[in-house]
XYZ file of C-alpha atoms in Angstrom:
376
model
C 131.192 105.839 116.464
C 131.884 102.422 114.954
C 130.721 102.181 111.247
C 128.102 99.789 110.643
C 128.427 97.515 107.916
C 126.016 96.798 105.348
C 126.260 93.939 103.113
C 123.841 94.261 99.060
C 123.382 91.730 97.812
C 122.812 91.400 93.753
C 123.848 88.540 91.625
C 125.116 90.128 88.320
C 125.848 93.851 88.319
C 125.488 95.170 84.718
C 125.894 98.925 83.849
C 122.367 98.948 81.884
C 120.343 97.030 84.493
C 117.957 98.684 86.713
C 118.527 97.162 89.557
C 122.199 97.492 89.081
C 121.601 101.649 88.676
C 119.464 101.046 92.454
C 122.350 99.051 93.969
C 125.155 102.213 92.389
C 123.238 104.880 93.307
C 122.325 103.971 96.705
C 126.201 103.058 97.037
C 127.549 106.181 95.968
C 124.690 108.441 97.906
C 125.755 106.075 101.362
C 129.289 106.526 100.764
C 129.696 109.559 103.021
C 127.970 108.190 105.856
C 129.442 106.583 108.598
C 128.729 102.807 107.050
C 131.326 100.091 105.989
C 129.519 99.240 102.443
C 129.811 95.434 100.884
C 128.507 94.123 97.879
C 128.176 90.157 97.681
C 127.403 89.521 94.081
C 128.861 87.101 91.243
C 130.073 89.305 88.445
C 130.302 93.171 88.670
C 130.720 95.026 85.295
C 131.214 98.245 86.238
C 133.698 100.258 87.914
C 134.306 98.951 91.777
C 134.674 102.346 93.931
C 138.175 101.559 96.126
C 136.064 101.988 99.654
C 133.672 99.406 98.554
C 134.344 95.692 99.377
C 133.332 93.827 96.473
C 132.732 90.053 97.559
C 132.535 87.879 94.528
C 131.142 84.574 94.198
C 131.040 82.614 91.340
C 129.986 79.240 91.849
C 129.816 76.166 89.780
C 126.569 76.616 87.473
C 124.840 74.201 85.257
C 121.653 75.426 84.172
C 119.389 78.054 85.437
C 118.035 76.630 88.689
C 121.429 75.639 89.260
C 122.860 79.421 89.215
C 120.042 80.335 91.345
C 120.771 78.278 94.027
C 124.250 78.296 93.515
C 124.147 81.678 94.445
C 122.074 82.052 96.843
C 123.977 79.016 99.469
C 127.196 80.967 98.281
C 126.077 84.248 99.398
C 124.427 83.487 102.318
C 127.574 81.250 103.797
C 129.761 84.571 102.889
C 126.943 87.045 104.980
C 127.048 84.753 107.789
C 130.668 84.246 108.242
C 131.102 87.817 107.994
C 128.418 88.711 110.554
C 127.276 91.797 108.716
C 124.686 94.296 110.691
C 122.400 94.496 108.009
C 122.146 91.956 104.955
C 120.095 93.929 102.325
C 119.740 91.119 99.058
C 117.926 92.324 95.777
C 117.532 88.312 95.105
C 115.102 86.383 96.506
C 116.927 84.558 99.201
C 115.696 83.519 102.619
C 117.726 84.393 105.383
C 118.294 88.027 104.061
C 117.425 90.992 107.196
C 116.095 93.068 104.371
C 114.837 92.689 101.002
C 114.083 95.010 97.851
C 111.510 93.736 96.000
C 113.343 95.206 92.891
C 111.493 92.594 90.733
C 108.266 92.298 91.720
C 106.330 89.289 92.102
C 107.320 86.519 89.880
C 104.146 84.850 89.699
C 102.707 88.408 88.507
C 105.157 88.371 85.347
C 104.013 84.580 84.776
C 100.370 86.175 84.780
C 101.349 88.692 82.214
C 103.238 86.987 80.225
C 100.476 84.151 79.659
C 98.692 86.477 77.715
C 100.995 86.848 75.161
C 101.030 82.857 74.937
C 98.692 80.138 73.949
C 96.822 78.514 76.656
C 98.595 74.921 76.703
C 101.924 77.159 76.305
C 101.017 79.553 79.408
C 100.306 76.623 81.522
C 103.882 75.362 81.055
C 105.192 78.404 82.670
C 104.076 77.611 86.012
C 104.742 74.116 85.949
C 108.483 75.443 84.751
C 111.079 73.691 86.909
C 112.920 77.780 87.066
C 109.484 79.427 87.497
C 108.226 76.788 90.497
C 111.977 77.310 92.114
C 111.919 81.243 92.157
C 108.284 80.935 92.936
C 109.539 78.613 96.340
C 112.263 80.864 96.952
C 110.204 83.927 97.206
C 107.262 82.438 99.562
C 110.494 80.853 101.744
C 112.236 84.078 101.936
C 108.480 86.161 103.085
C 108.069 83.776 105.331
C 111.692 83.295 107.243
C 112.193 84.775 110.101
C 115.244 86.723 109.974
C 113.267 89.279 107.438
C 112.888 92.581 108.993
C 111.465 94.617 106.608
C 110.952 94.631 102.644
C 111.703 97.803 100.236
C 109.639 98.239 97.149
C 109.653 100.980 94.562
C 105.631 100.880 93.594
C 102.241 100.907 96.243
C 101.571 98.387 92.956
C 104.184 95.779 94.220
C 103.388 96.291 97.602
C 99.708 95.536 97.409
C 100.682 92.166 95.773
C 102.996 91.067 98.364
C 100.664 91.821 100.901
C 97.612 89.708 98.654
C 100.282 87.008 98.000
C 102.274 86.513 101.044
C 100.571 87.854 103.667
C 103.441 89.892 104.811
C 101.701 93.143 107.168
C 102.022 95.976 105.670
C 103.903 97.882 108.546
C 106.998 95.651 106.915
C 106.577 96.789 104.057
C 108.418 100.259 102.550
C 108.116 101.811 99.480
C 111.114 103.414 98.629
C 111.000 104.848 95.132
C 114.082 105.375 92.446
C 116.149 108.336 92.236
C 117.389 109.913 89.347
C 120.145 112.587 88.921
C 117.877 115.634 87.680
C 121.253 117.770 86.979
C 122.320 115.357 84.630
C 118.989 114.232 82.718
C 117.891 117.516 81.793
C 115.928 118.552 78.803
C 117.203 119.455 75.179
C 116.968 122.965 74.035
C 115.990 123.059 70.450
C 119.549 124.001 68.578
C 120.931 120.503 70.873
C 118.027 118.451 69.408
C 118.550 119.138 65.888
C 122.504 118.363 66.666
C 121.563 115.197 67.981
C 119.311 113.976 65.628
C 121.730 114.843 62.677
C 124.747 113.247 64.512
C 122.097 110.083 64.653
C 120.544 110.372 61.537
C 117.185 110.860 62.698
C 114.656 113.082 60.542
C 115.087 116.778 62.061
C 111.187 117.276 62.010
C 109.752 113.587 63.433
C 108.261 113.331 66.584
C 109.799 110.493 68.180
C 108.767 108.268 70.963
C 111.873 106.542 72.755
C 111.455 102.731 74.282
C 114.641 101.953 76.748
C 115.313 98.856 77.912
C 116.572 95.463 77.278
C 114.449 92.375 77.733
C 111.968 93.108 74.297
C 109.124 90.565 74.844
C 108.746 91.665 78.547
C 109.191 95.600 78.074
C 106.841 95.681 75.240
C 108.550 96.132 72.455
C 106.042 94.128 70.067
C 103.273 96.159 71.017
C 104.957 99.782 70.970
C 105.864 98.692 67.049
C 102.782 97.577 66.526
C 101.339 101.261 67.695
C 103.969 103.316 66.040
C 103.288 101.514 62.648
C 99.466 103.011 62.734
C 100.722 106.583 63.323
C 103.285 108.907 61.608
C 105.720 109.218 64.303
C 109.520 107.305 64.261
C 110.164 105.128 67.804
C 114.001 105.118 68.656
C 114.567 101.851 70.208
C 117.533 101.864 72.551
C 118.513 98.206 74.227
C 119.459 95.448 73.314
C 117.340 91.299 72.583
C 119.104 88.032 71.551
C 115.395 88.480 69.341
C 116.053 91.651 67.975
C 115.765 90.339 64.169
C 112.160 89.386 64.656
C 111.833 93.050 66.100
C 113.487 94.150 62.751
C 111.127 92.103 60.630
C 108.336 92.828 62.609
C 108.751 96.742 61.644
C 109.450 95.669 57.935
C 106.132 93.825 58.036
C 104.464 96.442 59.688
C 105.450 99.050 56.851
C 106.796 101.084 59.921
C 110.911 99.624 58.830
C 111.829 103.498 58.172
C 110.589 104.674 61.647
C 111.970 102.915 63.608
C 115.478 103.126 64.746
C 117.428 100.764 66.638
C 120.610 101.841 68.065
C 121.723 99.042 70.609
C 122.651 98.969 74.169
C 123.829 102.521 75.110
C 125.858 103.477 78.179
C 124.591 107.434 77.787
C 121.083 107.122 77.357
C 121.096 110.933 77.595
C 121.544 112.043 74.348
C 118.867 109.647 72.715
C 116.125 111.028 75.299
C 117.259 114.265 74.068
C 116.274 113.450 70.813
C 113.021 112.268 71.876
C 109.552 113.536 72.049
C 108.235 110.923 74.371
C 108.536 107.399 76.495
C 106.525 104.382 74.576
C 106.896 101.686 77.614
C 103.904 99.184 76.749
C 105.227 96.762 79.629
C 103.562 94.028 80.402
C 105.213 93.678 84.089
C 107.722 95.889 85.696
C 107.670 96.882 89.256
C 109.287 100.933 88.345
C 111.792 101.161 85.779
C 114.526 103.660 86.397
C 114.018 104.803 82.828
C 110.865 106.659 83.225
C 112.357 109.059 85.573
C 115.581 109.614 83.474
C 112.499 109.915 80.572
C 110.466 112.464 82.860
C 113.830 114.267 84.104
C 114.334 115.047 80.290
C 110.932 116.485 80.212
C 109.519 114.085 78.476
C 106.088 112.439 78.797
C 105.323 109.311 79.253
C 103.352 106.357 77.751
C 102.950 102.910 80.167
C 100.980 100.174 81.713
C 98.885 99.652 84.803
C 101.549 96.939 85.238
C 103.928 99.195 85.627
C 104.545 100.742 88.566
C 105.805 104.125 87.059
C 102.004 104.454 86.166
C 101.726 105.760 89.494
C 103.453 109.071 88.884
C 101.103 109.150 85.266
C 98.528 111.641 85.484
C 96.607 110.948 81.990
C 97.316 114.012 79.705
C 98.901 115.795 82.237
C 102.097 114.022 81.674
C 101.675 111.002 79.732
C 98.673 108.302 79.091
C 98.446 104.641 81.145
C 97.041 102.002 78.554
C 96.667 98.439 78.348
C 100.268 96.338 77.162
C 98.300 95.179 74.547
C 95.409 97.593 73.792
C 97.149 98.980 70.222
C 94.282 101.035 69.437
C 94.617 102.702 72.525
C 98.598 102.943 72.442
C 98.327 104.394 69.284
C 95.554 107.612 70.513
C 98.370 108.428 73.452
C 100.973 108.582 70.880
C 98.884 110.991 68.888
C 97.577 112.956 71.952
C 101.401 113.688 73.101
C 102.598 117.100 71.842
C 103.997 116.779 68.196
C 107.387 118.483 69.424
C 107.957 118.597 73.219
C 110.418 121.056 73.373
C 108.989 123.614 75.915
C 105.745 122.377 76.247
C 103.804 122.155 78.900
C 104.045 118.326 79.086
C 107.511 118.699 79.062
C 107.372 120.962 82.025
C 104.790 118.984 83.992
C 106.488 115.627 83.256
C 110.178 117.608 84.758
C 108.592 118.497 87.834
C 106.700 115.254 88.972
C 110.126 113.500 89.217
C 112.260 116.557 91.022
C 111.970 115.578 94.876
C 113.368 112.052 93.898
C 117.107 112.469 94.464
C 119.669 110.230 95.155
C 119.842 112.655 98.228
C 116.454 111.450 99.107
C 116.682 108.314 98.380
C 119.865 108.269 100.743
C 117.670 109.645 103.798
C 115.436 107.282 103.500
C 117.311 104.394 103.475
C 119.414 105.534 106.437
C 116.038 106.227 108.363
C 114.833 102.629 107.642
C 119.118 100.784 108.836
C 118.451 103.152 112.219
C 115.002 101.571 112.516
C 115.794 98.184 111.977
C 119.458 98.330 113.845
C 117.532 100.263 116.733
C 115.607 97.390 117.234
């Protein structure tokens, strides 16, 4: 049987990016099947498996609407010249067969992010010339006719593309994140206190852990803010052009000692391990991959109704779901969470609400949805 040939399309693959982990992980758990994988994208970081054709184009950029739409005519004149069976893009550009709504709705984030913002200041974003072009791009790409289906990894983004775009919902699939549950497993108590002295992180804190990179929209203001009214430490892995202000912020807020910043990481393993807890005030973010590495390591988990991880939240069954910027209530889920996880029963409850999402899984179900769409 002739192999059919897939085409992904994502415009910067980087190692620490969520999206990016989607695109690898669906690549490697494909790679067996009987399906000629591409990846059209303009800079890939990471290693390039030798039976993956990597496509890469780089077009002439100048500014941020420019890149965009650079991009997106580059990409598309390489999927059509190629004649792929199935163009799958993780950017929002019409013309695409399928698309994974890895991001959301940008008009969401502009929605969240106003609050953060004066009013004259969160007006400006939607009159943005880079907010009203990704804004265009998205309603053009819902609405062309070469779309087949949509993938997103929440119900939460697939209500609002059905309330924004009118898209049915029959097109719509939610396909949620995988994580490898062999490798993000939980410490044992003798490899915590290695870790934590290797890190030099007080042996007897409870820690919450924030992961991600991107402060201002993962939260990182308000999970400071929390931590400095309570006694724990917050281990800050990612990495901010702003991280300074996130330094002084913690000096200000007589928290400075508590919290520990150690940069991007490329094994966020260990520093879950040392953890006691996820602090992920977001104020947007369709499913980050990071709570189910966090809930593979058994440990709860602290979010947003933003946030489409919220959905596998049961409140003090495995984590709280609290306002972005509700501090007060932050800071009561940070004290309810057990004050060392190790064996608890949050730990244990948080481990098995991620177990049935494999890469495995994930694999079927994207196969199932190609033999739908090819089939018809």
């Amino acid at each position: 049987m002739k192999a059919f040939r897939l085409a992904l399309v994502r415009q910067k693959y980087r190692p620490d990016g969520g999206a990016e982990r989607f695109v690898s992980r669906a690549l490697e758990a494909l790679e067996n099947q009987n399906i000629e994988l591409n990846v059209i994208t303009r800079e890939w970081q990471g290693d390039i498996n030798p039976d993956w054709n990597v496509h890469l184009c780089n077009p002439w950029k100048f500014g941020r609407v420019s890149r965009e739409r650079g991009f997106a005519n580059a990409a598309r004149q390489i999927w059509q010249k190629e004649k792929f069976d199935l163009v799958q893009s993780h950017e929002r550009i019409p013309g695409c067969d399928l698309y994974r709504a890895g991001d959301g709705v940008h008009v969401r984030w502009l929605e969240e992010r106003s609050r953060l913002l004066p009013q004259y200041k969160a007006k400006r974003l939607f009159t943005d010339r880079f907010h009203r072009y990704v804004m265009q791009a998205e309603k053009d790409m819902y609405a062309a006719p070469e779309l087949k289906a949509v993938i997103c990894n929440a119900e939460m983004v697939k209500k609002e593309i059905i309330e924004r775009f009118s898209v049915p919902a029959e097109k719509i699939h939610v396909i949620y994140n995988s994580v490898n549950n062999q490798h993000f497993i939980p410490a044992t108590a003798p490899l915590r206190a290695q870790l934590r002295q290797q890190y030099g992180v007080p042996a007897n804190a409870t820690c919450m852990i924030y992961v991600g990179s991107g402060f201002e929209r993962k939260g990182l203001d308000a999970a400071i803010k929390a931590i400095s009214g309570t006694s724990r430490h917050l281990l800050v892995v990612g990495k901010d052009k702003n991280e300074p202000r996130y330094r002084e912020l913690a000096a200000a807020s007589g928290c400075k000692d508590r919290v520990h910043f150690f940069g991007v990481q490329q094994n966020t393993l260990q520093f879950y391990q040392m953890a006691d807890g996820l602090l992920l005030p977001t104020l947007y973010d369709p499913f980050p991959n990071v709570i189910l590495e966090a809930m593979a390591c058994g440990l709860p988990v602290i979010t947003t109704p933003t946030c489409g991880g919220a959905e596998f939240i049961e409140n003090g069954r495995n984590g709280f779901v609290c306002d972005a910027l509700d501090i007060n209530d932050l800071q009561q889920a940070i004290m309810a969470l057990p004050s060392n996880v190790v064996d608890s029963r949050e730990s244990l409850n948080s481990r098995e609400t991620v177990m049935n999402n494999t890469p495995q899984h994930l694999s079927e179900q994207l196969l199932n949805l190609y033999k739908e769409l090819l089939n018809r």
